[in-house]
PDB file of C-alpha atoms and ligand atoms in Angstrom:
ATOM      1  CA  MET N  95      77.747  95.260 163.397  1.00 85.00           C
ATOM      2  CA  LYS N  96      79.190  98.512 162.090  1.00 92.00           C
ATOM      3  CA  THR N  97      82.174 100.000 163.873  1.00 94.00           C
ATOM      4  CA  ILE N  98      82.877 103.685 164.431  1.00 96.00           C
ATOM      5  CA  MET N  99      86.258 104.944 165.542  1.00 97.00           C
ATOM      6  CA  ILE N 100      86.478 108.007 167.770  1.00 98.00           C
ATOM      7  CA  MET N 101      89.898 109.439 167.047  1.00 98.00           C
ATOM      8  CA  ASN N 102      91.397 112.300 169.011  1.00 98.00           C
ATOM      9  CA  GLY N 103      94.637 114.073 168.244  1.00 98.00           C
ATOM     10  CA  PRO N 104      97.185 116.065 170.214  1.00 98.00           C
ATOM     11  CA  ASN N 105      96.385 117.633 173.577  1.00 97.00           C
ATOM     12  CA  LEU N 106      92.920 116.112 173.732  1.00 97.00           C
ATOM     13  CA  SER N 107      94.336 113.707 176.329  1.00 96.00           C
ATOM     14  CA  MET N 108      94.531 116.798 178.542  1.00 96.00           C
ATOM     15  CA  LEU N 109      90.822 117.545 178.515  1.00 96.00           C
ATOM     16  CA  GLY N 110      89.804 118.538 182.016  1.00 93.00           C
ATOM     17  CA  LYS N 111      93.031 120.508 182.319  1.00 93.00           C
ATOM     18  CA  ARG N 112      92.638 122.629 179.182  1.00 93.00           C
ATOM     19  CA  ASP N 113      90.805 125.936 179.108  1.00 91.00           C
ATOM     20  CA  PRO N 114      87.217 125.013 180.155  1.00 92.00           C
ATOM     21  CA  LYS N 115      85.874 128.021 178.278  1.00 93.00           C
ATOM     22  CA  HIS N 116      86.731 126.254 174.998  1.00 93.00           C
ATOM     23  CA  TYR N 117      86.873 122.604 175.978  1.00 95.00           C
ATOM     24  CA  GLY N 118      84.549 122.118 178.958  1.00 93.00           C
ATOM     25  CA  SER N 119      85.563 120.480 182.216  1.00 92.00           C
ATOM     26  CA  GLY N 120      85.160 116.786 181.322  1.00 94.00           C
ATOM     27  CA  THR N 121      88.100 114.472 180.679  1.00 94.00           C
ATOM     28  CA  LEU N 122      88.884 112.457 177.561  1.00 95.00           C
ATOM     29  CA  GLN N 123      87.583 109.406 179.409  1.00 92.00           C
ATOM     30  CA  ASP N 124      84.238 111.187 179.978  1.00 93.00           C
ATOM     31  CA  LEU N 125      84.073 112.058 176.284  1.00 96.00           C
ATOM     32  CA  GLU N 126      84.865 108.488 175.223  1.00 95.00           C
ATOM     33  CA  ASN N 127      82.307 107.071 177.662  1.00 92.00           C
ATOM     34  CA  ALA N 128      79.638 109.357 176.188  1.00 94.00           C
ATOM     35  CA  CYS N 129      80.531 108.093 172.689  1.00 95.00           C
ATOM     36  CA  ILE N 130      80.465 104.452 173.811  1.00 91.00           C
ATOM     37  CA  ASN N 131      76.985 104.983 175.325  1.00 90.00           C
ATOM     38  CA  LYS N 132      75.850 106.675 172.123  1.00 94.00           C
ATOM     39  CA  GLY N 133      77.142 103.666 170.199  1.00 91.00           C
ATOM     40  CA  ILE N 134      74.929 101.363 172.257  1.00 87.00           C
ATOM     41  CA  GLU N 135      71.939 103.598 171.436  1.00 91.00           C
ATOM     42  CA  LEU N 136      72.808 103.599 167.715  1.00 93.00           C
ATOM     43  CA  GLY N 137      73.595  99.893 167.569  1.00 88.00           C
ATOM     44  CA  VAL N 138      77.217 100.333 166.516  1.00 90.00           C
ATOM     45  CA  LYS N 139      80.472  99.271 168.063  1.00 89.00           C
ATOM     46  CA  VAL N 140      82.706 102.126 169.185  1.00 92.00           C
ATOM     47  CA  VAL N 141      86.482 102.035 169.407  1.00 93.00           C
ATOM     48  CA  CYS N 142      88.375 104.992 170.806  1.00 95.00           C
ATOM     49  CA  PHE N 143      91.875 106.122 170.030  1.00 96.00           C
ATOM     50  CA  GLN N 144      94.012 109.111 170.954  1.00 96.00           C
ATOM     51  CA  SER N 145      97.554 110.072 170.070  1.00 96.00           C
ATOM     52  CA  GLU N 146      99.725 113.149 170.298  1.00 96.00           C
ATOM     53  CA  SER N 147     101.652 112.091 167.234  1.00 96.00           C
ATOM     54  CA  GLU N 148     100.928 112.834 163.596  1.00 97.00           C
ATOM     55  CA  SER N 149     102.566 109.660 162.290  1.00 96.00           C
ATOM     56  CA  VAL N 150     100.638 107.481 164.723  1.00 95.00           C
ATOM     57  CA  LEU N 151      97.368 109.123 163.699  1.00 97.00           C
ATOM     58  CA  VAL N 152      98.211 108.601 160.020  1.00 97.00           C
ATOM     59  CA  ARG N 153      98.993 104.930 160.618  1.00 96.00           C
ATOM     60  CA  LYS N 154      95.829 104.509 162.646  1.00 96.00           C
ATOM     61  CA  LEU N 155      93.798 105.998 159.800  1.00 97.00           C
ATOM     62  CA  HIS N 156      95.457 103.538 157.406  1.00 96.00           C
ATOM     63  CA  SER N 157      94.574 100.656 159.703  1.00 95.00           C
ATOM     64  CA  CYS N 158      90.887 101.675 159.521  1.00 96.00           C
ATOM     65  CA  MET N 159      90.746 100.371 155.939  1.00 95.00           C
ATOM     66  CA  GLY N 160      88.784  97.163 155.989  1.00 90.00           C
ATOM     67  CA  THR N 161      88.172  97.320 159.729  1.00 91.00           C
ATOM     68  CA  ILE N 162      86.227 100.528 160.476  1.00 95.00           C
ATOM     69  CA  ASP N 163      83.028 101.831 158.860  1.00 96.00           C
ATOM     70  CA  GLY N 164      83.230 105.472 159.891  1.00 97.00           C
ATOM     71  CA  VAL N 165      85.512 107.805 161.818  1.00 98.00           C
ATOM     72  CA  VAL N 166      84.816 110.775 164.086  1.00 98.00           C
ATOM     73  CA  LEU N 167      88.037 112.749 164.066  1.00 98.00           C
ATOM     74  CA  ASN N 168      89.169 115.642 166.182  1.00 98.00           C
ATOM     75  CA  ALA N 169      92.655 116.163 164.804  1.00 98.00           C
ATOM     76  CA  GLY N 170      93.352 118.996 167.278  1.00 98.00           C
ATOM     77  CA  ALA N 171      95.938 121.464 166.038  1.00 98.00           C
ATOM     78  CA  TYR N 172      96.851 119.150 163.130  1.00 98.00           C
ATOM     79  CA  THR N 173      93.516 120.208 161.650  1.00 98.00           C
ATOM     80  CA  HIS N 174      95.094 123.473 160.644  1.00 98.00           C
ATOM     81  CA  TYR N 175      98.245 122.250 158.929  1.00 98.00           C
ATOM     82  CA  SER N 176      98.651 118.484 158.563  1.00 98.00           C
ATOM     83  CA  ILE N 177      98.574 117.622 154.884  1.00 98.00           C
ATOM     84  CA  ALA N 178      99.684 114.101 155.908  1.00 98.00           C
ATOM     85  CA  ILE N 179      96.468 113.583 157.883  1.00 98.00           C
ATOM     86  CA  ARG N 180      94.470 115.162 155.067  1.00 98.00           C
ATOM     87  CA  ASP N 181      95.992 112.739 152.553  1.00 98.00           C
ATOM     88  CA  ALA N 182      95.383 109.756 154.848  1.00 98.00           C
ATOM     89  CA  ILE N 183      91.692 110.678 155.194  1.00 98.00           C
ATOM     90  CA  GLU N 184      91.421 110.982 151.434  1.00 98.00           C
ATOM     91  CA  LEU N 185      93.063 107.672 150.648  1.00 98.00           C
ATOM     92  CA  ILE N 186      91.238 105.451 153.140  1.00 97.00           C
ATOM     93  CA  ASN N 187      87.911 106.113 151.471  1.00 95.00           C
ATOM     94  CA  ILE N 188      85.914 105.800 154.685  1.00 97.00           C
ATOM     95  CA  PRO N 189      83.513 108.552 155.831  1.00 98.00           C
ATOM     96  CA  VAL N 190      85.294 110.809 158.313  1.00 98.00           C
ATOM     97  CA  MET N 191      83.432 113.450 160.331  1.00 98.00           C
ATOM     98  CA  GLU N 192      85.597 116.361 161.434  1.00 98.00           C
ATOM     99  CA  VAL N 193      84.715 117.583 164.929  1.00 98.00           C
ATOM    100  CA  HIS N 194      85.954 120.313 167.234  1.00 98.00           C
ATOM    101  CA  LEU N 195      84.857 120.910 170.786  1.00 98.00           C
ATOM    102  CA  SER N 196      85.357 124.652 170.453  1.00 97.00           C
ATOM    103  CA  ASP N 197      84.055 126.913 167.727  1.00 97.00           C
ATOM    104  CA  ILE N 198      87.155 127.166 165.534  1.00 98.00           C
ATOM    105  CA  HIS N 199      85.505 129.908 163.468  1.00 97.00           C
ATOM    106  CA  ASN N 200      85.219 132.235 166.433  1.00 96.00           C
ATOM    107  CA  ARG N 201      88.680 132.007 167.897  1.00 96.00           C
ATOM    108  CA  GLU N 202      92.129 133.009 166.663  1.00 96.00           C
ATOM    109  CA  GLU N 203      92.315 133.525 162.902  1.00 96.00           C
ATOM    110  CA  PHE N 204      94.752 130.598 162.447  1.00 96.00           C
ATOM    111  CA  ARG N 205      92.149 128.159 163.763  1.00 97.00           C
ATOM    112  CA  SER N 206      89.468 129.119 161.292  1.00 97.00           C
ATOM    113  CA  HIS N 207      91.104 127.229 158.412  1.00 98.00           C
ATOM    114  CA  SER N 208      90.948 123.439 158.309  1.00 98.00           C
ATOM    115  CA  VAL N 209      93.114 121.614 155.779  1.00 98.00           C
ATOM    116  CA  ILE N 210      91.116 118.425 156.329  1.00 98.00           C
ATOM    117  CA  GLU N 211      87.637 119.867 155.809  1.00 98.00           C
ATOM    118  CA  ALA N 212      87.544 119.238 152.065  1.00 98.00           C
ATOM    119  CA  VAL N 213      88.160 115.493 152.481  1.00 98.00           C
ATOM    120  CA  CYS N 214      85.806 115.014 155.445  1.00 98.00           C
ATOM    121  CA  ALA N 215      82.103 114.278 155.127  1.00 98.00           C
ATOM    122  CA  GLU N 216      81.147 117.273 157.306  1.00 98.00           C
ATOM    123  CA  GLN N 217      82.622 119.566 159.907  1.00 98.00           C
ATOM    124  CA  ILE N 218      80.977 120.044 163.316  1.00 98.00           C
ATOM    125  CA  SER N 219      82.488 122.733 165.478  1.00 98.00           C
ATOM    126  CA  GLY N 220      81.634 124.406 168.777  1.00 97.00           C
ATOM    127  CA  MET N 221      79.168 121.872 170.156  1.00 97.00           C
ATOM    128  CA  GLY N 222      81.436 120.301 172.768  1.00 97.00           C
ATOM    129  CA  VAL N 223      80.945 116.580 173.386  1.00 98.00           C
ATOM    130  CA  ASP N 224      77.488 116.779 171.770  1.00 98.00           C
ATOM    131  CA  GLY N 225      79.292 117.457 168.487  1.00 98.00           C
ATOM    132  CA  TYR N 226      80.879 113.994 168.667  1.00 98.00           C
ATOM    133  CA  LEU N 227      77.487 112.406 169.348  1.00 98.00           C
ATOM    134  CA  LEU N 228      75.896 114.289 166.458  1.00 98.00           C
ATOM    135  CA  ALA N 229      78.781 113.216 164.214  1.00 98.00           C
ATOM    136  CA  MET N 230      78.115 109.590 165.158  1.00 98.00           C
ATOM    137  CA  GLU N 231      74.406 109.997 164.358  1.00 98.00           C
ATOM    138  CA  LYS N 232      75.224 111.520 160.989  1.00 98.00           C
ATOM    139  CA  LEU N 233      77.670 108.742 160.165  1.00 98.00           C
ATOM    140  CA  VAL N 234      75.018 106.140 160.858  1.00 97.00           C
ATOM    141  CA  ASP N 235      72.088 108.008 159.238  1.00 96.00           C
ATOM    142  CA  LYS N 236      73.805 109.504 156.213  1.00 96.00           C
ATOM    143  CA  TYR N 237      77.298 108.299 155.454  1.00 97.00           C
ATOM    144  CA  ILE N 238      77.692 104.629 156.311  1.00 95.00           C
ATOM    145  CA  PRO N 239      75.688 102.701 153.711  1.00 86.00           C
ATOM    146  CA  GLU N 240      73.136 100.644 155.607  1.00 82.00           C
ATOM    147  CA  ASN N 241      73.264  97.564 153.424  1.00 75.00           C
ATOM    148  CA  ALA N 242      76.983  97.446 152.842  1.00 73.00           C
ATOM    149  CA  PRO N 243      78.727  94.634 154.712  1.00 73.00           C
ATOM    150  CA  SER N 244      80.465  95.841 157.854  1.00 77.00           C
ATOM    151  CA  ALA N 245      84.095  96.609 157.157  1.00 76.00           C
ATOM    152  CA  SER N 246      84.874  95.109 160.500  1.00 67.00           C
ATOM    153  CA  ALA N 247      83.016  91.844 160.074  1.00 58.00           C
ATOM    154  CA  GLU N 248      86.032  89.564 160.266  1.00 52.00           C
ATOM    155  CA  GLU N 249      88.845  91.585 161.619  1.00 47.00           C
ATOM    156  CA  VAL N 250      87.400  93.601 164.468  1.00 50.00           C
ATOM    157  CA  GLU N 251      85.473  90.627 165.730  1.00 64.00           C
ATOM    158  CA  ASP N 252      88.701  88.679 165.826  1.00 75.00           C
ATOM    159  CA  PRO N 253      90.163  89.643 169.197  1.00 77.00           C
ATOM    160  CA  ILE N 254      93.667  88.617 168.092  1.00 86.00           C
ATOM    161  CA  ALA N 255      93.491  91.032 165.144  1.00 81.00           C
ATOM    162  CA  GLU N 256      92.352  93.795 167.487  1.00 71.00           C
ATOM    163  CA  GLU N 257      95.241  93.178 169.859  1.00 77.00           C
ATOM    164  CA  ARG N 258      97.697  93.076 166.958  1.00 84.00           C
ATOM    165  CA  ASP N 259      96.332  96.328 165.692  1.00 78.00           C
ATOM    166  CA  ALA N 260      96.944  97.924 169.070  1.00 72.00           C
ATOM    167  CA  ILE N 261     100.462  96.469 169.147  1.00 84.00           C
ATOM    168  CA  ASP N 262     101.222  97.878 165.668  1.00 84.00           C
ATOM    169  CA  VAL N 263     100.320 101.344 166.867  1.00 76.00           C
ATOM    170  CA  LEU N 264     102.430 101.005 170.002  1.00 80.00           C
ATOM    171  CA  ASP N 265     105.359  99.605 168.017  1.00 88.00           C
ATOM    172  CA  ALA N 266     105.260 102.685 165.814  1.00 84.00           C
ATOM    173  CA  GLU N 267     105.472 104.872 168.921  1.00 80.00           C
ATOM    174  CA  LEU N 268     108.206 102.723 170.447  1.00 89.00           C
ATOM    175  CA  LEU N 269     110.327 102.985 167.306  1.00 92.00           C
ATOM    176  CA  VAL N 270     110.058 106.766 167.349  1.00 87.00           C
ATOM    177  CA  LEU N 271     111.162 106.744 171.006  1.00 90.00           C
ATOM    178  CA  PHE N 272     113.931 104.231 170.338  1.00 96.00           C
ATOM    179  CA  GLN N 273     115.323 106.425 167.612  1.00 94.00           C
ATOM    180  CA  ARG N 274     115.196 109.484 169.865  1.00 93.00           C
ATOM    181  CA  ARG N 275     117.039 107.508 172.565  1.00 96.00           C
ATOM    182  CA  MET N 276     119.717 106.460 170.084  1.00 97.00           C
ATOM    183  CA  LYS N 277     120.269 110.060 169.010  1.00 96.00           C
ATOM    184  CA  HIS N 278     121.157 110.910 172.625  1.00 96.00           C
ATOM    185  CA  VAL N 279     123.451 107.898 172.670  1.00 95.00           C
ATOM    186  CA  ASP N 280     125.228 109.247 169.578  1.00 95.00           C
ATOM    187  CA  ARG N 281     125.722 112.626 171.207  1.00 95.00           C
ATOM    188  CA  ILE N 282     126.995 111.062 174.439  1.00 94.00           C
ATOM    189  CA  ALA N 283     129.424 108.880 172.469  1.00 94.00           C
ATOM    190  CA  LYS N 284     130.942 111.947 170.841  1.00 94.00           C
ATOM    191  CA  LEU N 285     131.181 113.825 174.157  1.00 93.00           C
ATOM    192  CA  LYS N 286     132.793 110.839 175.874  1.00 91.00           C
ATOM    193  CA  ALA N 287     135.284 110.504 173.052  1.00 91.00           C
ATOM    194  CA  GLN N 288     136.194 114.199 173.384  1.00 92.00           C
ATOM    195  CA  ARG N 289     136.673 113.804 177.119  1.00 92.00           C
ATOM    196  CA  ASN N 290     138.265 110.401 176.685  1.00 89.00           C
ATOM    197  CA  THR N 291     136.060 108.800 179.351  1.00 88.00           C
ATOM    198  CA  ALA N 292     134.819 105.200 179.491  1.00 82.00           C
ATOM    199  CA  THR N 293     131.753 104.068 177.541  1.00 77.00           C
ATOM    200  CA  PHE N 294     130.509 101.761 180.255  1.00 78.00           C
ATOM    201  CA  VAL N 295     129.341 103.358 183.488  1.00 80.00           C
ATOM    202  CA  PRO N 296     128.090 100.531 185.749  1.00 78.00           C
ATOM    203  CA  GLY N 297     126.424 102.783 188.350  1.00 92.00           C
ATOM    204  CA  ARG N 298     124.356 104.441 185.661  1.00 92.00           C
ATOM    205  CA  GLU N 299     123.037 101.129 184.330  1.00 92.00           C
ATOM    206  CA  ALA N 300     122.140  99.944 187.832  1.00 94.00           C
ATOM    207  CA  GLN N 301     120.226 103.164 188.373  1.00 95.00           C
ATOM    208  CA  ILE N 302     118.281 102.735 185.104  1.00 96.00           C
ATOM    209  CA  LEU N 303     117.413  99.152 186.041  1.00 96.00           C
ATOM    210  CA  ALA N 304     116.171 100.228 189.478  1.00 96.00           C
ATOM    211  CA  THR N 305     113.962 102.881 187.884  1.00 95.00           C
ATOM    212  CA  THR N 306     112.706 100.300 185.385  1.00 95.00           C
ATOM    213  CA  GLU N 307     111.769  97.882 188.148  1.00 95.00           C
ATOM    214  CA  SER N 308     109.818 100.470 190.098  1.00 92.00           C
ATOM    215  CA  SER N 309     108.061 101.883 187.019  1.00 86.00           C
ATOM    216  CA  VAL N 310     106.217  98.789 185.840  1.00 83.00           C
ATOM    217  CA  GLU N 311     103.717  96.365 187.325  1.00 83.00           C
ATOM    218  CA  PRO N 312     105.477  93.585 189.296  1.00 90.00           C
ATOM    219  CA  ALA N 313     104.427  90.950 186.734  1.00 90.00           C
ATOM    220  CA  TYR N 314     106.426  92.772 184.048  1.00 92.00           C
ATOM    221  CA  ALA N 315     109.393  93.884 186.137  1.00 94.00           C
ATOM    222  CA  GLU N 316     111.806  91.117 185.123  1.00 97.00           C
ATOM    223  CA  TYR N 317     110.812  91.360 181.448  1.00 97.00           C
ATOM    224  CA  ALA N 318     111.182  95.123 181.498  1.00 96.00           C
ATOM    225  CA  LYS N 319     114.632  94.797 183.053  1.00 97.00           C
ATOM    226  CA  GLU N 320     115.718  92.317 180.393  1.00 97.00           C
ATOM    227  CA  TRP N 321     114.402  94.665 177.725  1.00 97.00           C
ATOM    228  CA  MET N 322     116.218  97.627 179.241  1.00 97.00           C
ATOM    229  CA  LYS N 323     119.459  95.607 179.553  1.00 96.00           C
ATOM    230  CA  GLU N 324     119.262  94.843 175.840  1.00 97.00           C
ATOM    231  CA  THR N 325     118.570  98.506 175.061  1.00 97.00           C
ATOM    232  CA  MET N 326     121.623  99.518 177.078  1.00 95.00           C
ATOM    233  CA  ARG N 327     123.745  96.831 175.443  1.00 95.00           C
ATOM    234  CA  LEU N 328     122.775  98.215 172.017  1.00 96.00           C
ATOM    235  CA  ALA N 329     123.585 101.717 173.222  1.00 95.00           C
ATOM    236  CA  ARG N 330     127.064 100.568 174.315  1.00 93.00           C
ATOM    237  CA  GLU N 331     127.594  98.834 170.979  1.00 95.00           C
ATOM    238  CA  ARG N 332     126.597 101.978 169.140  1.00 96.00           C
ATOM    239  CA  GLN N 333     128.886 104.124 171.312  1.00 93.00           C
ATOM    240  CA  GLU N 334     131.815 101.809 170.566  1.00 92.00           C
ATOM    241  CA  GLU N 335     131.008 101.986 166.852  1.00 95.00           C
ATOM    242  CA  ILE N 336     130.988 105.783 166.926  1.00 93.00           C
ATOM    243  CA  ARG N 337     134.232 105.960 168.906  1.00 90.00           C
ATOM    244  CA  ASN N 338     135.956 103.582 166.498  1.00 91.00           C
ATOM    245  CA  ASP N 339     134.845 105.693 163.549  1.00 90.00           C
ATOM    246  CA  LEU N 340     136.132 108.954 165.017  1.00 84.00           C
TER     247      LEU N 340
HETATM  248  C1  DQA A 140      90.218 121.692 168.679  1.00 66.87           C
HETATM  249  C2  DQA A 140      90.506 123.075 168.098  1.00 66.87           C
HETATM  250  C3  DQA A 140      91.952 123.163 167.624  1.00 66.87           C
HETATM  251  O1  DQA A 140      92.190 124.465 167.074  1.00 66.87           O
HETATM  252  C4  DQA A 140      92.876 122.970 168.789  1.00 66.87           C
HETATM  253  O2  DQA A 140      94.215 123.017 168.355  1.00 66.87           O
HETATM  254  C5  DQA A 140      92.597 121.720 169.544  1.00 66.87           C
HETATM  255  C6  DQA A 140      91.210 121.316 169.770  1.00 66.87           C
HETATM  256  C7  DQA A 140      88.810 121.612 169.325  1.00 66.87           C
HETATM  257  O3  DQA A 140      88.381 120.500 169.621  1.00 66.87           O
HETATM  258  O4  DQA A 140      88.188 122.634 169.533  1.00 66.87           O
HETATM  259  O5  DQA A 140      93.499 121.077 170.061  1.00 66.87           O
HETATM  260  O6  DQA A 140      90.263 120.737 167.639  1.00 66.87           O
END
């Protein structure tokens, strides 16, 4: 069975809260459900993905190679300036349909230019959710070769590969967040050194652990706490390193 990915970029997670004049009143979940139903009608498997982050979208496009037969992409604002997403579309060599809920040619001037258009099969703009459904039809009727073996034959039907794929994407996001956390740690280390205050603040760690416990499902609470303890231990180590170097 062929597999189509519905990929949405930044701020599309906020559908339902964004200006209904341009984006309608439905949520992202409504949009994805409509695409999944369309997939049943077309006889294709549908996988949905959304991210706010350019690097995650680029990695996800890379991971489509050998696993996905066609992509419906609403790159959101990245449409207008992300050469990285453009290059990823070009290199994966999979048909990508560019879609926009709103009519990008009848809004602000800066929206009328798409840097990804030239590497996409077609652009569909201003048709709301129906534009996604039309893009799926076109992928199946025109762009995904009927007789070619499904890209996804082995991998997507292997549930372990699918889960690993999802983990790879999350790991990429986690590493970005980890790095951002460490940058704050670096700044704190320097401030503490200036003020000559202690690196270890026990009350603070207890507070973080309490927040951790209440923020995750009970089944994960102990694991999350262990994970957070290790994160804080690394932060302390890094602070010591910075202080010693000053
Ligand atoms: C959009 C149009 C883009 O200009 C905008 O930045 C979006 C959504 C659309 O679906 O109409 O986020 O791609």
